Tab-separated table of C-alpha atoms and ligand atoms in Angstrom:
chain	number	residue	atom	x	y	z
Q	1	MET	CA	0.000	0.000	0.000
Q	2	ALA	CA	1.323	3.441	-0.944
Q	3	ASN	CA	1.591	6.494	1.312
Q	4	ILE	CA	-0.165	9.419	-0.352
Q	5	GLY	CA	0.441	13.007	0.814
Q	6	LEU	CA	-1.740	15.995	-0.010
Q	7	TYR	CA	-0.841	19.667	0.276
Q	8	ILE	CA	-4.046	21.291	1.529
Q	9	GLU	CA	-4.059	24.897	0.391
Q	10	LEU	CA	-5.514	27.487	2.741
Q	11	LYS	CA	-6.006	30.992	1.396
Q	12	ASN	CA	-6.077	33.435	4.309
Q	13	GLY	CA	-7.253	30.537	6.429
Q	14	ILE	CA	-10.019	29.601	3.997
Q	15	PHE	CA	-10.095	25.976	2.830
Q	16	LYS	CA	-9.860	26.114	-0.981
Q	17	LYS	CA	-12.647	24.325	-2.797
Q	18	SER	CA	-10.208	22.310	-4.940
Q	19	ASN	CA	-8.831	20.616	-1.798
Q	20	ARG	CA	-12.058	18.572	-1.786
Q	21	GLU	CA	-11.119	17.216	-5.219
Q	22	LEU	CA	-7.685	16.146	-3.963
Q	23	LEU	CA	-9.251	14.503	-0.916
Q	24	SER	CA	-11.840	12.671	-3.049
Q	25	LEU	CA	-9.123	11.401	-5.392
Q	26	ALA	CA	-6.968	10.211	-2.500
Q	27	ARG	CA	-9.786	8.584	-0.494
Q	28	LYS	CA	-10.981	6.726	-3.583
Q	29	SER	CA	-7.487	5.312	-4.194
Q	30	GLY	CA	-7.770	3.120	-1.093
Q	31	GLN	CA	-4.171	4.027	-0.117
Q	32	ARG	CA	-2.945	5.529	3.191
Q	33	VAL	CA	-3.530	9.284	3.035
Q	34	ALA	CA	-1.844	12.117	4.946
Q	35	ALA	CA	-2.911	15.750	4.480
Q	36	VAL	CA	-0.490	18.577	5.265
Q	37	LEU	CA	-1.879	21.914	6.504
Q	38	PHE	CA	0.123	25.009	7.411
Q	39	CYS	CA	-2.100	26.470	10.126
Q	40	GLN	CA	-2.288	27.446	13.780
Q	41	ASP	CA	-5.300	25.238	14.461
Q	42	VAL	CA	-6.483	22.234	12.418
Q	43	GLN	CA	-9.807	21.836	14.251
Q	44	PRO	CA	-11.833	24.107	11.896
Q	45	TYR	CA	-10.834	21.857	8.981
Q	46	MET	CA	-11.282	18.427	10.586
Q	47	ASP	CA	-14.763	17.886	9.188
Q	48	GLU	CA	-13.350	18.238	5.641
Q	49	LEU	CA	-10.542	15.796	6.496
Q	50	LYS	CA	-12.687	12.874	7.612
Q	51	GLY	CA	-11.884	9.423	6.260
Q	52	ILE	CA	-8.109	9.854	5.833
Q	53	GLN	CA	-5.467	8.422	8.124
Q	54	THR	CA	-3.251	11.367	9.143
Q	55	VAL	CA	-3.310	15.144	9.360
Q	56	ILE	CA	0.122	16.763	9.508
Q	57	GLN	CA	-0.096	20.231	10.980
Q	58	VAL	CA	2.844	22.529	10.237
Q	59	LYS	CA	3.207	25.022	13.047
Q	60	ALA	CA	5.117	28.283	13.541
Q	61	ALA	CA	4.409	31.737	14.933
Q	62	ASP	CA	4.528	33.137	11.384
Q	63	LEU	CA	3.099	30.866	8.703
Q	64	ALA	CA	2.987	33.445	5.885
Q	65	TYR	CA	3.668	31.734	2.571
Q	66	GLN	CA	7.377	31.870	1.777
Q	67	PRO	CA	8.222	29.399	-0.997
Q	68	ASP	CA	11.662	28.342	0.326
Q	69	ARG	CA	10.355	27.574	3.806
Q	70	TYR	CA	7.264	25.767	2.588
Q	71	ALA	CA	9.264	23.712	0.052
Q	72	ARG	CA	11.936	22.709	2.597
Q	73	THR	CA	9.285	21.825	5.185
Q	74	LEU	CA	7.344	19.685	2.709
Q	75	ALA	CA	10.535	17.954	1.534
Q	76	ALA	CA	11.220	17.049	5.180
Q	77	VAL	CA	7.609	15.838	5.632
Q	78	ILE	CA	7.936	13.646	2.520
Q	79	ARG	CA	11.090	12.058	3.996
Q	80	GLU	CA	9.791	11.681	7.553
Q	81	PHE	CA	6.417	10.224	6.547
Q	82	ASN	CA	7.802	8.130	3.682
Q	83	LEU	CA	5.385	9.568	1.156
Q	84	ASP	CA	5.411	7.777	-2.198
Q	85	VAL	CA	3.150	10.303	-3.931
Q	86	PHE	CA	2.485	13.938	-3.037
Q	87	CYS	CA	-0.268	16.014	-4.679
Q	88	GLY	CA	-1.375	19.638	-4.713
Q	89	ILE	CA	-3.630	21.949	-6.668
Q	90	PHE	CA	-2.456	23.484	-9.968
Q	91	SER	CA	-3.186	26.917	-8.488
Q	92	ALA	CA	-1.030	30.051	-8.478
Q	93	GLN	CA	0.604	28.821	-5.256
Q	94	GLY	CA	0.868	25.231	-6.495
Q	95	LYS	CA	2.655	26.435	-9.646
Q	96	ASP	CA	5.126	28.331	-7.472
Q	97	LEU	CA	5.638	25.730	-4.769
Q	98	PHE	CA	5.737	22.325	-6.445
Q	99	PRO	CA	8.701	22.892	-8.813
Q	100	ARG	CA	10.710	24.139	-5.804
Q	101	LEU	CA	9.559	21.126	-3.800
Q	102	ALA	CA	10.581	18.799	-6.651
Q	103	ALA	CA	14.092	20.265	-6.528
Q	104	LYS	CA	14.365	20.073	-2.717
Q	105	ALA	CA	12.909	16.558	-2.474
Q	106	LYS	CA	14.740	15.345	-5.621
Q	107	ALA	CA	11.356	14.165	-6.844
Q	108	SER	CA	9.655	14.021	-10.264
Q	109	LEU	CA	6.813	16.449	-10.912
Q	110	VAL	CA	3.920	16.267	-13.357
Q	111	ASN	CA	2.020	19.560	-13.384
Q	112	ASP	CA	-1.511	20.457	-14.490
Q	113	CYS	CA	-2.891	16.901	-14.433
Q	114	LEU	CA	-6.386	16.157	-15.714
Q	115	ALA	CA	-6.403	12.636	-14.260
Q	116	VAL	CA	-4.165	10.895	-11.724
Q	117	ASP	CA	-3.855	7.207	-10.863
Q	118	LEU	CA	-2.224	7.461	-7.431
Q	119	GLU	CA	-1.622	3.758	-6.943
Q	120	ASN	CA	0.206	3.338	-10.249
Q	121	ARG	CA	1.805	6.816	-10.176
Q	122	ARG	CA	0.384	7.735	-13.566
Q	123	ALA	CA	-1.129	11.001	-14.733
Q	124	VAL	CA	-2.621	12.523	-17.869
Q	125	LYS	CA	-1.862	16.125	-18.746
Q	126	PRO	CA	-2.365	18.409	-21.740
Q	127	VAL	CA	0.708	19.277	-23.803
Q	128	TYR	CA	1.379	21.602	-26.775
Q	129	SER	CA	-1.264	24.112	-25.634
Q	130	GLY	CA	-3.801	21.357	-25.134
Q	131	LYS	CA	-3.508	19.898	-28.639
Q	132	LEU	CA	-2.462	16.534	-27.196
Q	133	LEU	CA	-2.926	14.634	-23.965
Q	134	ALA	CA	0.174	12.862	-22.669
Q	135	GLU	CA	0.252	10.073	-20.101
Q	136	TYR	CA	3.168	10.100	-17.644
Q	137	GLN	CA	4.397	7.255	-15.482
Q	138	VAL	CA	6.689	8.186	-12.591
Q	139	ASP	CA	9.078	5.407	-11.604
Q	140	GLY	CA	11.369	5.748	-8.606
Q	141	GLY	CA	11.456	8.406	-5.888
Q	142	THR	CA	8.453	10.383	-4.764
Q	143	ALA	CA	5.993	11.295	-7.508
Q	144	LEU	CA	4.632	14.847	-7.324
Q	145	PHE	CA	1.421	15.772	-9.125
Q	146	THR	CA	-0.519	19.029	-9.305
Q	147	VAL	CA	-4.134	18.663	-10.384
Q	148	ARG	CA	-6.092	21.212	-12.433
Q	149	PRO	CA	-9.143	22.515	-10.489
Q	150	ASN	CA	-12.619	21.265	-11.440
Q	151	VAL	CA	-11.519	17.969	-13.039
Q	152	ILE	CA	-12.204	15.513	-10.218
Q	153	ALA	CA	-15.705	14.724	-8.990
Q	154	VAL	CA	-16.081	15.590	-5.325
Q	155	GLU	CA	-17.400	12.720	-3.243
Q	156	ALA	CA	-18.258	12.717	0.436
Q	157	ALA	CA	-15.999	10.649	2.680
Q	158	ALA	CA	-17.283	7.072	2.999
Q	159	SER	CA	-15.939	6.865	6.551
Q	160	ALA	CA	-16.375	9.423	9.320
Q	161	GLN	CA	-13.166	8.242	10.978
Q	162	ALA	CA	-11.170	11.151	12.396
Q	163	PRO	CA	-7.521	11.165	11.322
Q	164	GLU	CA	-4.594	11.087	13.726
Q	165	ILE	CA	-3.033	14.556	14.110
Q	166	ARG	CA	0.752	14.958	13.968
Q	167	THR	CA	2.616	18.243	14.208
Q	168	VAL	CA	5.871	19.357	12.631
Q	169	ALA	CA	7.706	22.669	12.838
Q	170	LEU	CA	8.053	25.018	9.892
Q	171	ASP	CA	11.597	25.147	8.519
Q	172	GLY	CA	12.855	28.527	9.737
Q	173	GLY	CA	15.975	28.664	7.557
Q	174	ASP	CA	17.166	31.436	5.268
Q	175	LEU	CA	15.157	32.654	2.319
Q	176	THR	CA	16.774	32.957	-1.083
Q	177	THR	CA	13.578	34.478	-2.477
Q	178	LYS	CA	11.304	36.453	-0.208
Q	179	ILE	CA	7.710	37.462	-0.884
Q	180	VAL	CA	7.612	41.033	0.385
Q	181	SER	CA	4.024	41.896	-0.448
Q	182	VAL	CA	0.949	40.374	-2.030
Q	183	GLN	CA	-1.518	42.630	-3.775
Q	184	LYS	CA	-5.102	41.522	-3.636
Q	185	SER	CA	-6.986	41.733	-6.907
Q	186	ALA	CA	-9.517	44.534	-6.803
Q	187	SER	CA	-11.632	43.030	-9.569
Q	188	GLN	CA	-12.348	39.457	-8.550
Q	189	THR	CA	-14.280	38.010	-5.697
Q	190	ILE	CA	-14.453	34.560	-7.328
Q	191	ASP	CA	-11.195	32.797	-8.202
Q	192	LEU	CA	-11.491	32.156	-11.953
Q	193	THR	CA	-9.415	28.971	-11.785
Q	194	GLU	CA	-11.964	27.434	-9.386
Q	195	ALA	CA	-15.123	29.108	-10.745
Q	196	GLU	CA	-17.981	26.859	-11.880
Q	197	ILE	CA	-19.353	29.532	-14.227
Q	198	ILE	CA	-17.440	32.279	-16.052
Q	199	VAL	CA	-18.779	35.123	-18.184
Q	200	SER	CA	-15.985	36.558	-20.348
Q	201	GLY	CA	-15.781	39.654	-22.521
Q	202	GLY	CA	-13.593	40.436	-25.525
Q	203	ARG	CA	-12.536	43.416	-27.589
Q	204	ALA	CA	-16.192	43.910	-28.560
Q	205	MET	CA	-16.928	45.221	-25.037
Q	206	LYS	CA	-15.519	48.521	-26.378
Q	207	ALA	CA	-14.974	50.145	-22.942
Q	208	LYS	CA	-14.194	49.288	-19.327
Q	209	GLU	CA	-17.590	50.592	-18.160
Q	210	ASN	CA	-19.365	48.148	-20.470
Q	211	PHE	CA	-18.043	45.219	-18.411
Q	212	ALA	CA	-20.828	46.235	-15.982
Q	213	ILE	CA	-23.306	44.265	-18.115
Q	214	LEU	CA	-21.170	41.133	-17.729
Q	215	GLU	CA	-20.873	41.757	-13.992
Q	216	ASP	CA	-24.676	42.057	-13.755
Q	217	LEU	CA	-25.093	38.684	-15.462
Q	218	ALA	CA	-22.299	37.240	-13.310
Q	219	LYS	CA	-24.120	38.338	-10.147
Q	220	VAL	CA	-27.243	36.452	-11.185
Q	221	LEU	CA	-25.221	33.331	-12.045
Q	222	ASN	CA	-22.836	33.681	-9.089
Q	223	SER	CA	-20.007	33.463	-11.585
Q	224	GLY	CA	-16.574	34.941	-12.207
Q	225	VAL	CA	-15.839	37.502	-14.924
Q	226	GLY	CA	-13.031	36.834	-17.395
Q	227	ALA	CA	-11.635	38.607	-20.443
Q	228	SER	CA	-9.695	38.051	-23.634
Q	229	ARG	CA	-6.221	39.481	-23.983
Q	230	ALA	CA	-7.509	42.033	-26.479
Q	231	ALA	CA	-9.875	43.351	-23.789
Q	232	VAL	CA	-7.058	43.416	-21.205
Q	233	ASP	CA	-4.597	45.108	-23.593
Q	234	ALA	CA	-7.219	47.728	-24.402
Q	235	GLY	CA	-7.570	48.499	-20.682
Q	236	PHE	CA	-11.191	47.262	-20.455
Q	237	ALA	CA	-10.303	44.551	-17.916
Q	238	SER	CA	-7.503	43.872	-15.429
Q	239	SER	CA	-4.751	41.375	-16.248
Q	240	ASP	CA	-5.858	38.908	-13.551
Q	241	MET	CA	-9.065	38.468	-15.579
Q	242	GLN	CA	-7.260	37.262	-18.699
Q	243	VAL	CA	-8.074	33.758	-19.845
Q	244	GLY	CA	-5.780	31.971	-22.271
Q	245	GLN	CA	-2.270	30.914	-23.125
Q	246	THR	CA	-0.673	33.882	-21.369
Q	247	GLY	CA	-3.490	34.255	-18.853
Q	248	LYS	CA	-5.368	31.824	-16.646
Q	249	VAL	CA	-6.337	28.290	-17.550
Q	250	VAL	CA	-9.931	27.827	-16.433
Q	251	ASN	CA	-12.141	24.789	-16.312
Q	252	PRO	CA	-15.704	25.811	-15.402
Q	253	LYS	CA	-18.940	23.916	-15.975
Q	254	LEU	CA	-20.188	26.827	-18.097
Q	255	TYR	CA	-18.143	29.411	-20.036
Q	256	ILE	CA	-20.035	32.258	-21.729
Q	257	ALA	CA	-17.820	34.068	-24.257
Q	258	CYS	CA	-19.196	37.487	-25.192
Q	259	GLY	CA	-17.715	39.230	-28.234
Q	260	ILE	CA	-14.683	36.929	-28.322
Q	261	SER	CA	-13.553	35.646	-31.729
Q	262	GLY	CA	-12.102	32.327	-30.487
Q	263	ALA	CA	-8.392	32.729	-31.266
Q	264	ILE	CA	-6.372	29.620	-30.369
Q	265	GLN	CA	-4.518	31.516	-27.622
Q	266	HIS	CA	-7.838	32.241	-25.900
Q	267	PHE	CA	-9.285	28.809	-26.588
Q	268	VAL	CA	-6.417	26.908	-24.904
Q	269	GLY	CA	-7.274	28.659	-21.655
Q	270	MET	CA	-10.935	27.563	-21.605
Q	271	LYS	CA	-11.260	24.581	-23.946
Q	272	THR	CA	-11.853	22.070	-21.129
Q	273	SER	CA	-14.966	23.989	-19.997
Q	274	LYS	CA	-17.847	21.498	-19.871
Q	275	ILE	CA	-20.222	23.780	-21.832
Q	276	ILE	CA	-19.154	26.733	-23.967
Q	277	VAL	CA	-21.698	29.342	-25.024
Q	278	ALA	CA	-20.622	31.995	-27.555
Q	279	ILE	CA	-22.348	35.290	-28.250
Q	280	ASN	CA	-21.030	36.952	-31.388
Q	281	LYS	CA	-22.589	39.115	-34.072
Q	282	ASP	CA	-20.509	37.481	-36.808
Q	283	PRO	CA	-22.002	34.072	-37.756
Q	284	GLU	CA	-18.609	33.101	-39.236
Q	285	ALA	CA	-16.658	33.801	-36.009
Q	286	PRO	CA	-14.301	30.848	-35.279
Q	287	ILE	CA	-15.650	30.539	-31.721
Q	288	PHE	CA	-18.870	29.041	-33.112
Q	289	LYS	CA	-16.889	26.005	-34.328
Q	290	LYS	CA	-15.791	25.377	-30.750
Q	291	ALA	CA	-18.911	26.332	-28.807
Q	292	ASP	CA	-21.643	23.929	-27.674
Q	293	TYR	CA	-24.244	26.678	-28.069
Q	294	GLY	CA	-23.998	29.828	-30.165
Q	295	ILE	CA	-26.065	32.993	-30.167
Q	296	VAL	CA	-25.616	35.188	-33.247
Q	297	GLY	CA	-26.384	38.693	-32.106
Q	298	ASP	CA	-25.198	41.907	-30.542
Q	299	LEU	CA	-23.911	41.182	-27.054
Q	300	PHE	CA	-25.242	44.512	-25.794
Q	301	THR	CA	-28.755	43.219	-26.528
Q	302	VAL	CA	-28.245	39.523	-25.786
Q	303	VAL	CA	-26.425	39.744	-22.422
Q	304	PRO	CA	-29.099	41.868	-20.643
Q	305	LEU	CA	-31.801	39.547	-22.041
Q	306	LEU	CA	-29.925	36.499	-20.765
Q	307	LYS	CA	-29.597	38.137	-17.382
Q	308	GLU	CA	-33.373	38.664	-17.147
Q	309	GLU	CA	-34.115	35.109	-18.297
Q	310	PHE	CA	-31.634	33.544	-15.858
Q	311	LYS	CA	-33.039	35.731	-13.084
Q	312	LYS	CA	-36.549	34.418	-13.770
Q	313	ALA	CA	-35.397	30.819	-14.149
Q	314	LEU	CA	-33.267	30.852	-10.996
Q	315	SER	CA	-35.654	32.745	-8.709
N	401	LIG	C1	1.857	34.741	-27.883
N	401	LIG	C2	0.410	35.154	-27.779
N	401	LIG	C3	-0.267	34.902	-26.609
N	401	LIG	C4	-1.606	35.257	-26.497
N	401	LIG	N1	-2.286	34.987	-25.335
N	401	LIG	C5	-3.606	35.236	-25.273
N	401	LIG	C6	-4.348	34.916	-24.114
N	401	LIG	O1	-3.823	34.421	-23.109
N	401	LIG	N2	-5.666	35.160	-24.099
N	401	LIG	C7	-6.308	35.731	-25.176
N	401	LIG	O2	-7.535	35.945	-25.096
N	401	LIG	N3	-5.609	36.072	-26.272
N	401	LIG	C8	-4.280	35.855	-26.348
N	401	LIG	N4	-3.597	36.244	-27.443
N	401	LIG	C9	-4.284	37.080	-28.444
N	401	LIG	C10	-5.174	36.300	-29.400
N	401	LIG	O3	-4.392	35.873	-30.508
N	401	LIG	C11	-6.324	37.183	-29.922
N	401	LIG	O4	-5.770	38.344	-30.510
N	401	LIG	C12	-7.313	37.615	-28.856
N	401	LIG	O5	-7.748	36.485	-28.127
N	401	LIG	C13	-8.500	38.298	-29.514
N	401	LIG	O6	-9.376	38.784	-28.542
N	401	LIG	P1	-10.907	38.986	-28.876
N	401	LIG	O7	-11.499	37.708	-29.333
N	401	LIG	O8	-11.489	39.679	-27.716
N	401	LIG	O9	-10.846	40.071	-30.062
N	401	LIG	P2	-11.165	39.914	-31.597
N	401	LIG	O10	-10.392	38.819	-32.203
N	401	LIG	O11	-11.013	41.278	-32.169
N	401	LIG	O12	-12.691	39.480	-31.645
N	401	LIG	C14	-13.745	40.305	-31.292
N	401	LIG	C15	-15.019	39.543	-31.661
N	401	LIG	O13	-16.133	40.275	-31.207
N	401	LIG	C16	-17.172	40.194	-32.182
N	401	LIG	N5	-18.033	41.370	-31.981
N	401	LIG	C17	-17.767	42.664	-32.255
N	401	LIG	N6	-18.799	43.463	-31.834
N	401	LIG	C18	-19.716	42.619	-31.265
N	401	LIG	C19	-20.958	42.833	-30.598
N	401	LIG	N7	-21.461	44.075	-30.419
N	401	LIG	N8	-21.650	41.756	-30.150
N	401	LIG	C20	-21.170	40.476	-30.315
N	401	LIG	N9	-19.950	40.242	-30.919
N	401	LIG	C21	-19.244	41.293	-31.372
N	401	LIG	C22	-16.458	40.171	-33.504
N	401	LIG	O14	-17.257	39.554	-34.495
N	401	LIG	C23	-15.203	39.346	-33.166
N	401	LIG	O15	-15.419	37.960	-33.411
N	401	LIG	C24	-2.273	35.910	-27.580
N	401	LIG	C25	-1.556	36.140	-28.763
N	401	LIG	C26	-0.235	35.769	-28.856
N	401	LIG	C27	0.498	36.037	-30.135
């Protein structure tokens, strides 16, 4: 039986939704599972952590995310707890932390996985901007995987058994790279990489103020608001809203593209969305070849109508 470790990501103390996907994947594997949390108190999270064997709490007076310290601590945890496989979320922090961890733990890393077989240390990930799916097998050493949000079905724990709690100290050594400040995005309340619904606007939005109509629809749908690079470059939207090759990779259940042509660089960032709806006034726009549903029309007419219809349907 393999020892599986999970890095449970807490954002300002909040348990990220994608952690539930990691936990579901690990519980289903039938292997021994240990979850690592950097926090002052694990009790608020114990309900989420039911049905696994061990919770490893990393403690220190200051637990602010510093990549060197987190990577060294996790490398030590992997050694001490003999972890064969260690998984995290393919989030902004996961992208920063796991390559460092791979170097410190001398482990192999497969990033941005769409499927992971923990027992056999295999994973499937997109390559060449999503044109191909490659299957990786990690032999020898600890296998590290980061999993793209919204790809694993969340299942409740089959057992209510409370895990054993172990504590380890945060590595307090020197920092070669130090995070001196983190600026919170002013535009987003919903993390696009974890959002279940995203309404995105392109160059056709014409002005920053016009994004208000997308925000109105987003409020009704409880969704995030994204943008194409053309909209970001034109100053209509902030860079953290950009979806695509040089922006965020998103994977919602529903992606509504408003006035976006469907360039490959945008498409690679949202192509795994379960349902794509395109609103475009040009019936020949390439996005219609990729969308599940298309509305040919002026977005300034269609989006407010959609908002009213969704409001009625959802009330
Ligand atoms: C290296 C590189 C990286 C890139 N990375 C990204 C990236 O990460 N993300 C990204 O998005 N792009 C990226 N791009 C840019 C990409 O190639 C496209 O230029 C960009 O996606 C186009 O944005 P758009 O669809 O909003 O604009 P356009 O291509 O100009 O399309 C606007 C669309 O709106 C429609 N339209 C106009 N008025 C209306 C209206 N009133 N109602 C409805 N529809 C209307 C038009 O018919 C048209 O289809 C990258 C490019 C390069 C070279």
